[in-house]
Amino acid sequence: MSEAAPQTIYLADYTPYGFTIDSVDLHFDLKPHQTRVKSRIAFRPNPQAIDRTFFLHGENLTLIGATIDGAVVSPDVTPQGLTCDVPDAPFVWEAEVEIDPKGNTALEGLYMSNGMYCTQCEAEGFRKITYYPDRPDVMAVFTVTINGSHPVLLSNGNPTSVESNQAIWHDPWPKPSYLFALVAGDLVAHSDSFTTMSGRKVALNLYVRPGDEGKCAFGMEALKRSMKWDEDEYGREYDLDLFNIVAVDDFNMGAMENKGLNIFNSSAVLASPETSTDMNFERIEAIIAHEYFHNWTGNRITCRDWFQLCLKEGLTVFRDSQFTSDMRSAPVKRISDVIDLRARQFAEDQGPLAHPVRPESFQEINNFYTATVYEKGAEVIGMLKLLVGDKAYSDALDLYFDRHDGQACTIEDWLRVFEDTTGRDLTQFKRWYSQAGTPHLSVTEDWQHGTLTLKFRQHTPASAATPAPQPQVLPIAVGLIGQDGDEVEETRILEMTEAEQSFVFDDLGTRPIASVLRGFSAPVVLKQQLSDADRAHLLAYDTDPFNRWEQGRMLAFGSLLAMIREGTSPNPDWLAGVRSVISDESLDPAFRALVLGLPSQSDLARELADAGDTPDPDIIY
Ligand code: SER
Ligand code: ZN
C-alpha cells in the first residue's frame, strides 16, 4: 500500500464545520497496547455551514463499533477518518476505538513515556485518540473518565470524582480538541496555591517523577509570578479551581498549553541551583509564563484554523517577552530577542522556506511552528503597539477579550479590534501577515542650517512565497544625540509607509548624531552610514540601551573584519567605547556583559563569504 500523496490545504478554502457540539464524554480504559476509548458526542447541525458532510478525523484507530442515537451504524472508514449518514437534526454519536499508546513512537496523540501515559494533541494529534472533528474551530465542553492503575490520573478542567483506579474530570470551558490532555502516572506533586484578583483560591500542582521533587520550587514561583502579572498587566484572571503542570521526559515540543493541564518537557520546567545555569532559570520562567498566558491568548480565544497559528503564538510570545522584561532587564531581554530573531528568523526569510507570518497554504502544519510564526509574529505585535501607543494597545486588547471570548478567531478579527479602537485603517499594516521576507531599510542624512533630514528607503527581497513585495508600514524609532552627549531630541516614532520617505528635524544647533531604529522598533536589516567616531559616541551616550549595544556590535564587527583581513590591531574607538560601558557601575551587569560580547564566528564567516572572501576558521578564531 502506498502512502497518500500529500495534500495542499489553502487558507482561501476555509469553510465552517457542518455541525456544532453540545458535549463530549470520553471514557478511557488504559492499557499499554490496547487502550479502549469510548466517546459520546452530542452534535447538532451548524446553521452557519452549507456543507453538512459528517466527517470525523481518525488515524491509527481500530474502530470497535459506532452508533447514532443508539442505532448501530457502519461508517465509511479511510486512513484519514470516517463519514456516515446522519439525521438532519441533533443526534448523539457514540463510538469505541482501540489504540496502542506503547507502540506510538510519534509522540502525538496518547503515548507512553517511561511507564506513564501522556498526550500531545496540537496540532492534529487528537485524531489518533478517537474519531472527532479535529479542527480548532470546533469547540466543546469535555467530560473525561479515566480508568487506570496509576496513582495519578489527570485531565483538563476540575476533578469531579477521584477514586482509586478511576478519575472523572469536567472542563466547563469550551475548547478545541488540540487542547485536550490526559496524564496517568506514578507521579508526586509539588503543591501550592494562588488567590486570584477576585479572591478565588486556585490549587497549583507541579507533577514530577519521585526523586524530582527538589527541582520544582523555581517553576512554581514562576507560575505564581505569571498569574499575578497577567492580572496586573492584562486584567486576565485564571478560570478553573486548579492548574496542573506535568513534567514529561519524552516530549516533542518545549511545552504545551492544554487547558488546566500544561505538559512540559522536563528540561523546560525542572531546575535546581546545583545543576541549572542562570540561562536555564530564565528560559524556564519564560516557558512557564508562555504556556500560562495561552490560557487567554490561545485557549479562551483560539484560532479558527491553523493558518491563524500566529494569532495565538505571536501574541503569546509578545506577552511572555513583556513579562520577562518586567521580571528581569528590559534592555537585556530586547537585545537577546533581537540576537535570536536575526539568527533564526532572518535566516528563515533568506532561505527556500521563507513564508509569511500567516501562511496561505500548507501540506503539514507541524512544519509551520517556526521562528517566523512565533518570533516575527511577536515583532508584528510590538510594531502595532508602537504605532497605536500603549493606551490604545491596552484598550484594543480589552476589546479583543470582551468581543471574542469563547471564539475561534482570525487575524482579521485581531486587526479589527485595533481599527475599531483607534479608527486607523490597517490595510497596509496587514502586509506584515501576508508577505514573506525581511525588509532592508537604508537611511541617509542631509544636514543644512540647523535642519536634519533623514531619508529612508525600504526594499524587501523577493522570495518564492512573495515574488513582488510591497512597502511595509515601518515604525522607526529615532532620537538625536548632541555632540556633547546630551539627547537633543527624545524618541519619536516615524511612520514610514512608502518605498522612499524623508523626515525632517529642525531648530537644531550643531549637527547631532541620529540614533535610528531604537529598541529595534521594526524587524528590518538597517543600513546606516556612520563613522566609527559617531558609533563610539552613540555607544557612550545614547539613551537607548539597544542602540548602545548595536553600535558596539557594529564597531566590533568592523574592527574584527579588519583584523581578520589585514591583521590590524583592534579599533581604539571600539575599545574606548566598550571600556566606558563596562566600567559604568550604574549599568546592569547583564547589559554590560552583552556589550562586551563579540559577534559570533559564524556571523563573521558569513560576512566574509558575502564579500567574496574565503573565511579561514583559524584566523577568525
Ligand atoms: N503550543 C505550544 C506552544 O507554543 C507548542 O509549541 O507553547
Ligand atoms: Zn505557544
PDB file of N, CA, C and O in Angstrom, residues 348-409:
ATOM      1  N   GLU A 348      15.626  32.229   8.213  1.00  0.00           N
ATOM      2  CA  GLU A 348      14.478  31.559   7.590  1.00  0.00           C
ATOM      3  C   GLU A 348      13.985  32.378   6.383  1.00  0.00           C
ATOM      4  O   GLU A 348      13.705  31.834   5.314  1.00  0.00           O
ATOM      5  N   ASP A 349      13.904  33.698   6.573  1.00  0.00           N
ATOM      6  CA  ASP A 349      13.443  34.574   5.494  1.00  0.00           C
ATOM      7  C   ASP A 349      14.375  34.551   4.288  1.00  0.00           C
ATOM      8  O   ASP A 349      13.946  34.833   3.167  1.00  0.00           O
ATOM      9  N   GLN A 350      15.657  34.267   4.518  1.00  0.00           N
ATOM     10  CA  GLN A 350      16.611  34.257   3.406  1.00  0.00           C
ATOM     11  C   GLN A 350      16.656  32.917   2.686  1.00  0.00           C
ATOM     12  O   GLN A 350      17.278  32.803   1.648  1.00  0.00           O
ATOM     13  N   GLY A 351      16.055  31.895   3.286  1.00  0.00           N
ATOM     14  CA  GLY A 351      16.190  30.552   2.730  1.00  0.00           C
ATOM     15  C   GLY A 351      14.994  30.156   1.883  1.00  0.00           C
ATOM     16  O   GLY A 351      14.054  30.938   1.694  1.00  0.00           O
ATOM     17  N   PRO A 352      15.022  28.928   1.375  1.00  0.00           N
ATOM     18  CA  PRO A 352      13.946  28.456   0.496  1.00  0.00           C
ATOM     19  C   PRO A 352      12.623  28.264   1.239  1.00  0.00           C
ATOM     20  O   PRO A 352      11.585  28.114   0.605  1.00  0.00           O
ATOM     21  N   LEU A 353      12.653  28.245   2.568  1.00  0.00           N
ATOM     22  CA  LEU A 353      11.421  28.017   3.326  1.00  0.00           C
ATOM     23  C   LEU A 353      10.789  29.314   3.812  1.00  0.00           C
ATOM     24  O   LEU A 353       9.915  29.302   4.669  1.00  0.00           O
ATOM     25  N   ALA A 354      11.233  30.451   3.264  1.00  0.00           N
ATOM     26  CA  ALA A 354      10.645  31.734   3.675  1.00  0.00           C
ATOM     27  C   ALA A 354       9.130  31.672   3.513  1.00  0.00           C
ATOM     28  O   ALA A 354       8.623  31.209   2.495  1.00  0.00           O
ATOM     29  N   HIS A 355       8.424  32.127   4.535  1.00  0.00           N
ATOM     30  CA  HIS A 355       6.958  32.122   4.469  1.00  0.00           C
ATOM     31  C   HIS A 355       6.432  33.301   5.273  1.00  0.00           C
ATOM     32  O   HIS A 355       7.115  33.803   6.163  1.00  0.00           O
ATOM     33  N   PRO A 356       5.220  33.747   4.975  1.00  0.00           N
ATOM     34  CA  PRO A 356       4.658  34.853   5.750  1.00  0.00           C
ATOM     35  C   PRO A 356       4.262  34.414   7.161  1.00  0.00           C
ATOM     36  O   PRO A 356       4.121  33.209   7.421  1.00  0.00           O
ATOM     37  N   VAL A 357       4.095  35.401   8.034  1.00  0.00           N
ATOM     38  CA  VAL A 357       3.669  35.122   9.409  1.00  0.00           C
ATOM     39  C   VAL A 357       2.357  34.334   9.400  1.00  0.00           C
ATOM     40  O   VAL A 357       2.145  33.442  10.214  1.00  0.00           O
ATOM     41  N   ARG A 358       1.485  34.680   8.467  1.00  0.00           N
ATOM     42  CA  ARG A 358       0.298  33.833   8.271  1.00  0.00           C
ATOM     43  C   ARG A 358       0.401  33.188   6.896  1.00  0.00           C
ATOM     44  O   ARG A 358       0.077  33.802   5.881  1.00  0.00           O
ATOM     45  N   PRO A 359       0.833  31.931   6.831  1.00  0.00           N
ATOM     46  CA  PRO A 359       0.961  31.252   5.536  1.00  0.00           C
ATOM     47  C   PRO A 359      -0.406  31.131   4.865  1.00  0.00           C
ATOM     48  O   PRO A 359      -1.444  31.177   5.536  1.00  0.00           O
ATOM     49  N   GLU A 360      -0.385  30.975   3.562  1.00  0.00           N
ATOM     50  CA  GLU A 360      -1.656  30.849   2.846  1.00  0.00           C
ATOM     51  C   GLU A 360      -1.931  29.427   2.378  1.00  0.00           C
ATOM     52  O   GLU A 360      -3.028  29.116   1.931  1.00  0.00           O
ATOM     53  N   SER A 361      -0.912  28.564   2.500  1.00  0.00           N
ATOM     54  CA  SER A 361      -1.155  27.157   2.194  1.00  0.00           C
ATOM     55  C   SER A 361      -0.144  26.319   2.954  1.00  0.00           C
ATOM     56  O   SER A 361       0.917  26.811   3.332  1.00  0.00           O
ATOM     57  N   PHE A 362      -0.518  25.074   3.225  1.00  0.00           N
ATOM     58  CA  PHE A 362       0.457  24.148   3.805  1.00  0.00           C
ATOM     59  C   PHE A 362       0.071  22.719   3.466  1.00  0.00           C
ATOM     60  O   PHE A 362      -1.082  22.437   3.139  1.00  0.00           O
ATOM     61  N   GLN A 363       1.078  21.859   3.555  1.00  0.00           N
ATOM     62  CA  GLN A 363       0.806  20.430   3.434  1.00  0.00           C
ATOM     63  C   GLN A 363       0.819  19.793   4.815  1.00  0.00           C
ATOM     64  O   GLN A 363       0.065  18.875   5.093  1.00  0.00           O
ATOM     65  N   GLU A 364       1.704  20.280   5.670  1.00  0.00           N
ATOM     66  CA  GLU A 364       1.856  19.688   7.002  1.00  0.00           C
ATOM     67  C   GLU A 364       2.039  20.835   8.004  1.00  0.00           C
ATOM     68  O   GLU A 364       3.064  21.505   8.012  1.00  0.00           O
ATOM     69  N   ILE A 365       1.035  21.053   8.827  1.00  0.00           N
ATOM     70  CA  ILE A 365       1.080  22.202   9.738  1.00  0.00           C
ATOM     71  C   ILE A 365       2.240  22.085  10.737  1.00  0.00           C
ATOM     72  O   ILE A 365       2.792  23.102  11.170  1.00  0.00           O
ATOM     73  N   ASN A 366       2.654  20.868  11.051  1.00  0.00           N
ATOM     74  CA  ASN A 366       3.766  20.732  12.004  1.00  0.00           C
ATOM     75  C   ASN A 366       5.038  21.429  11.519  1.00  0.00           C
ATOM     76  O   ASN A 366       5.909  21.742  12.315  1.00  0.00           O
ATOM     77  N   ASN A 367       5.144  21.669  10.206  1.00  0.00           N
ATOM     78  CA  ASN A 367       6.318  22.365   9.688  1.00  0.00           C
ATOM     79  C   ASN A 367       6.221  23.881   9.832  1.00  0.00           C
ATOM     80  O   ASN A 367       7.135  24.595   9.434  1.00  0.00           O
ATOM     81  N   PHE A 368       5.119  24.378  10.378  1.00  0.00           N
ATOM     82  CA  PHE A 368       4.953  25.829  10.477  1.00  0.00           C
ATOM     83  C   PHE A 368       5.056  26.351  11.904  1.00  0.00           C
ATOM     84  O   PHE A 368       4.679  27.475  12.182  1.00  0.00           O
ATOM     85  N   TYR A 369       5.589  25.535  12.793  1.00  0.00           N
ATOM     86  CA  TYR A 369       5.884  26.025  14.146  1.00  0.00           C
ATOM     87  C   TYR A 369       7.275  26.650  14.085  1.00  0.00           C
ATOM     88  O   TYR A 369       8.249  26.103  14.597  1.00  0.00           O
ATOM     89  N   THR A 370       7.346  27.791  13.431  1.00  0.00           N
ATOM     90  CA  THR A 370       8.624  28.367  13.015  1.00  0.00           C
ATOM     91  C   THR A 370       8.925  29.672  13.740  1.00  0.00           C
ATOM     92  O   THR A 370       8.048  30.289  14.360  1.00  0.00           O
ATOM     93  N   ALA A 371      10.169  30.118  13.567  1.00  0.00           N
ATOM     94  CA  ALA A 371      10.569  31.430  14.100  1.00  0.00           C
ATOM     95  C   ALA A 371       9.760  32.540  13.436  1.00  0.00           C
ATOM     96  O   ALA A 371       9.505  33.581  14.036  1.00  0.00           O
ATOM     97  N   THR A 372       9.357  32.342  12.194  1.00  0.00           N
ATOM     98  CA  THR A 372       8.557  33.373  11.521  1.00  0.00           C
ATOM     99  C   THR A 372       7.190  33.517  12.182  1.00  0.00           C
ATOM    100  O   THR A 372       6.745  34.616  12.499  1.00  0.00           O
ATOM    101  N   VAL A 373       6.511  32.381  12.397  1.00  0.00           N
ATOM    102  CA  VAL A 373       5.182  32.437  13.007  1.00  0.00           C
ATOM    103  C   VAL A 373       5.285  32.943  14.451  1.00  0.00           C
ATOM    104  O   VAL A 373       4.514  33.818  14.870  1.00  0.00           O
ATOM    105  N   TYR A 374       6.245  32.421  15.197  1.00  0.00           N
ATOM    106  CA  TYR A 374       6.347  32.770  16.619  1.00  0.00           C
ATOM    107  C   TYR A 374       7.024  34.136  16.811  1.00  0.00           C
ATOM    108  O   TYR A 374       6.436  35.066  17.341  1.00  0.00           O
ATOM    109  N   GLU A 375       8.284  34.223  16.422  1.00  0.00           N
ATOM    110  CA  GLU A 375       9.069  35.414  16.786  1.00  0.00           C
ATOM    111  C   GLU A 375       8.756  36.616  15.901  1.00  0.00           C
ATOM    112  O   GLU A 375       8.593  37.718  16.399  1.00  0.00           O
ATOM    113  N   LYS A 376       8.661  36.396  14.598  1.00  0.00           N
ATOM    114  CA  LYS A 376       8.268  37.543  13.769  1.00  0.00           C
ATOM    115  C   LYS A 376       6.813  37.909  14.081  1.00  0.00           C
ATOM    116  O   LYS A 376       6.447  39.089  14.086  1.00  0.00           O
ATOM    117  N   GLY A 377       5.997  36.891  14.371  1.00  0.00           N
ATOM    118  CA  GLY A 377       4.612  37.162  14.779  1.00  0.00           C
ATOM    119  C   GLY A 377       4.557  38.076  15.996  1.00  0.00           C
ATOM    120  O   GLY A 377       3.694  38.950  16.102  1.00  0.00           O
ATOM    121  N   ALA A 378       5.503  37.892  16.923  1.00  0.00           N
ATOM    122  CA  ALA A 378       5.558  38.755  18.113  1.00  0.00           C
ATOM    123  C   ALA A 378       6.064  40.146  17.744  1.00  0.00           C
ATOM    124  O   ALA A 378       5.575  41.161  18.259  1.00  0.00           O
ATOM    125  N   GLU A 379       7.036  40.226  16.839  1.00  0.00           N
ATOM    126  CA  GLU A 379       7.553  41.533  16.402  1.00  0.00           C
ATOM    127  C   GLU A 379       6.438  42.372  15.782  1.00  0.00           C
ATOM    128  O   GLU A 379       6.382  43.594  15.965  1.00  0.00           O
ATOM    129  N   VAL A 380       5.558  41.716  15.021  1.00  0.00           N
ATOM    130  CA  VAL A 380       4.473  42.442  14.354  1.00  0.00           C
ATOM    131  C   VAL A 380       3.568  43.094  15.417  1.00  0.00           C
ATOM    132  O   VAL A 380       3.129  44.239  15.271  1.00  0.00           O
ATOM    133  N   ILE A 381       3.341  42.375  16.502  1.00  0.00           N
ATOM    134  CA  ILE A 381       2.505  42.946  17.571  1.00  0.00           C
ATOM    135  C   ILE A 381       3.231  44.090  18.265  1.00  0.00           C
ATOM    136  O   ILE A 381       2.633  45.122  18.586  1.00  0.00           O
ATOM    137  N   GLY A 382       4.530  43.946  18.438  1.00  0.00           N
ATOM    138  CA  GLY A 382       5.316  45.039  19.022  1.00  0.00           C
ATOM    139  C   GLY A 382       5.226  46.296  18.158  1.00  0.00           C
ATOM    140  O   GLY A 382       5.105  47.418  18.673  1.00  0.00           O
ATOM    141  N   MET A 383       5.263  46.122  16.831  1.00  0.00           N
ATOM    142  CA  MET A 383       5.152  47.290  15.936  1.00  0.00           C
ATOM    143  C   MET A 383       3.771  47.928  16.036  1.00  0.00           C
ATOM    144  O   MET A 383       3.644  49.158  16.062  1.00  0.00           O
ATOM    145  N   LEU A 384       2.749  47.068  16.099  1.00  0.00           N
ATOM    146  CA  LEU A 384       1.381  47.587  16.215  1.00  0.00           C
ATOM    147  C   LEU A 384       1.253  48.425  17.489  1.00  0.00           C
ATOM    148  O   LEU A 384       0.670  49.523  17.482  1.00  0.00           O
ATOM    149  N   LYS A 385       1.850  47.947  18.566  1.00  0.00           N
ATOM    150  CA  LYS A 385       1.777  48.669  19.841  1.00  0.00           C
ATOM    151  C   LYS A 385       2.505  50.013  19.731  1.00  0.00           C
ATOM    152  O   LYS A 385       2.014  51.033  20.224  1.00  0.00           O
ATOM    153  N   LEU A 386       3.652  50.016  19.059  1.00  0.00           N
ATOM    154  CA  LEU A 386       4.375  51.285  18.881  1.00  0.00           C
ATOM    155  C   LEU A 386       3.560  52.272  18.048  1.00  0.00           C
ATOM    156  O   LEU A 386       3.538  53.469  18.323  1.00  0.00           O
ATOM    157  N   LEU A 387       2.893  51.758  17.014  1.00  0.00           N
ATOM    158  CA  LEU A 387       2.147  52.641  16.116  1.00  0.00           C
ATOM    159  C   LEU A 387       0.911  53.237  16.787  1.00  0.00           C
ATOM    160  O   LEU A 387       0.598  54.403  16.590  1.00  0.00           O
ATOM    161  N   VAL A 388       0.200  52.431  17.578  1.00  0.00           N
ATOM    162  CA  VAL A 388      -1.045  52.954  18.168  1.00  0.00           C
ATOM    163  C   VAL A 388      -0.814  53.561  19.546  1.00  0.00           C
ATOM    164  O   VAL A 388      -1.644  54.337  20.023  1.00  0.00           O
ATOM    165  N   GLY A 389       0.287  53.210  20.198  1.00  0.00           N
ATOM    166  CA  GLY A 389       0.563  53.715  21.546  1.00  0.00           C
ATOM    167  C   GLY A 389       0.069  52.750  22.616  1.00  0.00           C
ATOM    168  O   GLY A 389      -0.792  51.904  22.357  1.00  0.00           O
ATOM    169  N   ASP A 390       0.612  52.890  23.816  1.00  0.00           N
ATOM    170  CA  ASP A 390       0.336  51.931  24.894  1.00  0.00           C
ATOM    171  C   ASP A 390      -1.132  51.915  25.305  1.00  0.00           C
ATOM    172  O   ASP A 390      -1.714  50.857  25.554  1.00  0.00           O
ATOM    173  N   LYS A 391      -1.733  53.102  25.376  1.00  0.00           N
ATOM    174  CA  LYS A 391      -3.123  53.173  25.853  1.00  0.00           C
ATOM    175  C   LYS A 391      -4.065  52.491  24.855  1.00  0.00           C
ATOM    176  O   LYS A 391      -4.919  51.686  25.231  1.00  0.00           O
ATOM    177  N   ALA A 392      -3.879  52.793  23.575  1.00  0.00           N
ATOM    178  CA  ALA A 392      -4.754  52.193  22.559  1.00  0.00           C
ATOM    179  C   ALA A 392      -4.518  50.686  22.479  1.00  0.00           C
ATOM    180  O   ALA A 392      -5.459  49.915  22.265  1.00  0.00           O
ATOM    181  N   TYR A 393      -3.259  50.270  22.678  1.00  0.00           N
ATOM    182  CA  TYR A 393      -2.983  48.828  22.689  1.00  0.00           C
ATOM    183  C   TYR A 393      -3.791  48.160  23.793  1.00  0.00           C
ATOM    184  O   TYR A 393      -4.457  47.146  23.578  1.00  0.00           O
ATOM    185  N   SER A 394      -3.747  48.748  24.966  1.00  0.00           N
ATOM    186  CA  SER A 394      -4.435  48.154  26.095  1.00  0.00           C
ATOM    187  C   SER A 394      -5.960  48.157  25.874  1.00  0.00           C
ATOM    188  O   SER A 394      -6.647  47.164  26.158  1.00  0.00           O
ATOM    189  N   ASP A 395      -6.495  49.233  25.317  1.00  0.00           N
ATOM    190  CA  ASP A 395      -7.937  49.273  25.006  1.00  0.00           C
ATOM    191  C   ASP A 395      -8.306  48.220  23.954  1.00  0.00           C
ATOM    192  O   ASP A 395      -9.345  47.572  24.045  1.00  0.00           O
ATOM    193  N   ALA A 396      -7.443  48.080  22.952  1.00  0.00           N
ATOM    194  CA  ALA A 396      -7.726  47.105  21.890  1.00  0.00           C
ATOM    195  C   ALA A 396      -7.727  45.686  22.457  1.00  0.00           C
ATOM    196  O   ALA A 396      -8.567  44.861  22.099  1.00  0.00           O
ATOM    197  N   LEU A 397      -6.803  45.424  23.377  1.00  0.00           N
ATOM    198  CA  LEU A 397      -6.756  44.080  23.970  1.00  0.00           C
ATOM    199  C   LEU A 397      -7.994  43.823  24.827  1.00  0.00           C
ATOM    200  O   LEU A 397      -8.563  42.723  24.794  1.00  0.00           O
ATOM    201  N   ASP A 398      -8.431  44.851  25.573  1.00  0.00           N
ATOM    202  CA  ASP A 398      -9.669  44.682  26.356  1.00  0.00           C
ATOM    203  C   ASP A 398     -10.833  44.336  25.432  1.00  0.00           C
ATOM    204  O   ASP A 398     -11.642  43.454  25.725  1.00  0.00           O
ATOM    205  N   LEU A 399     -10.896  45.035  24.313  1.00  0.00           N
ATOM    206  CA  LEU A 399     -11.974  44.777  23.354  1.00  0.00           C
ATOM    207  C   LEU A 399     -11.851  43.366  22.772  1.00  0.00           C
ATOM    208  O   LEU A 399     -12.847  42.654  22.601  1.00  0.00           O
ATOM    209  N   TYR A 400     -10.630  42.965  22.488  1.00  0.00           N
ATOM    210  CA  TYR A 400     -10.393  41.613  21.951  1.00  0.00           C
ATOM    211  C   TYR A 400     -10.936  40.550  22.919  1.00  0.00           C
ATOM    212  O   TYR A 400     -11.671  39.644  22.520  1.00  0.00           O
ATOM    213  N   PHE A 401     -10.584  40.700  24.201  1.00  0.00           N
ATOM    214  CA  PHE A 401     -11.039  39.697  25.174  1.00  0.00           C
ATOM    215  C   PHE A 401     -12.559  39.751  25.355  1.00  0.00           C
ATOM    216  O   PHE A 401     -13.206  38.717  25.497  1.00  0.00           O
ATOM    217  N   ASP A 402     -13.135  40.940  25.360  1.00  0.00           N
ATOM    218  CA  ASP A 402     -14.596  41.059  25.520  1.00  0.00           C
ATOM    219  C   ASP A 402     -15.324  40.492  24.312  1.00  0.00           C
ATOM    220  O   ASP A 402     -16.283  39.750  24.439  1.00  0.00           O
ATOM    221  N   ARG A 403     -14.858  40.866  23.153  1.00  0.00           N
ATOM    222  CA  ARG A 403     -15.601  40.549  21.946  1.00  0.00           C
ATOM    223  C   ARG A 403     -15.447  39.085  21.543  1.00  0.00           C
ATOM    224  O   ARG A 403     -16.364  38.486  21.006  1.00  0.00           O
ATOM    225  N   HIS A 404     -14.295  38.509  21.797  1.00  0.00           N
ATOM    226  CA  HIS A 404     -14.007  37.203  21.198  1.00  0.00           C
ATOM    227  C   HIS A 404     -13.864  36.050  22.182  1.00  0.00           C
ATOM    228  O   HIS A 404     -13.527  34.941  21.779  1.00  0.00           O
ATOM    229  N   ASP A 405     -14.142  36.312  23.470  1.00  0.00           N
ATOM    230  CA  ASP A 405     -14.038  35.222  24.442  1.00  0.00           C
ATOM    231  C   ASP A 405     -14.909  34.039  24.003  1.00  0.00           C
ATOM    232  O   ASP A 405     -16.073  34.210  23.651  1.00  0.00           O
ATOM    233  N   GLY A 406     -14.325  32.848  23.994  1.00  0.00           N
ATOM    234  CA  GLY A 406     -15.080  31.646  23.623  1.00  0.00           C
ATOM    235  C   GLY A 406     -15.144  31.406  22.123  1.00  0.00           C
ATOM    236  O   GLY A 406     -15.827  30.495  21.678  1.00  0.00           O
ATOM    237  N   GLN A 407     -14.414  32.232  21.360  1.00  0.00           N
ATOM    238  CA  GLN A 407     -14.480  32.085  19.900  1.00  0.00           C
ATOM    239  C   GLN A 407     -13.162  31.575  19.306  1.00  0.00           C
ATOM    240  O   GLN A 407     -12.113  31.642  19.935  1.00  0.00           O
ATOM    241  N   ALA A 408     -13.269  31.117  18.067  1.00  0.00           N
ATOM    242  CA  ALA A 408     -12.114  30.700  17.277  1.00  0.00           C
ATOM    243  C   ALA A 408     -11.922  31.764  16.206  1.00  0.00           C
ATOM    244  O   ALA A 408     -12.783  31.948  15.357  1.00  0.00           O
ATOM    245  N   CYS A 409     -10.810  32.479  16.270  1.00  0.00           N
ATOM    246  CA  CYS A 409     -10.695  33.764  15.547  1.00  0.00           C
ATOM    247  C   CYS A 409      -9.624  33.761  14.459  1.00  0.00           C
ATOM    248  O   CYS A 409      -8.851  32.821  14.307  1.00  0.00           O
TER     249      CYS A 409
END
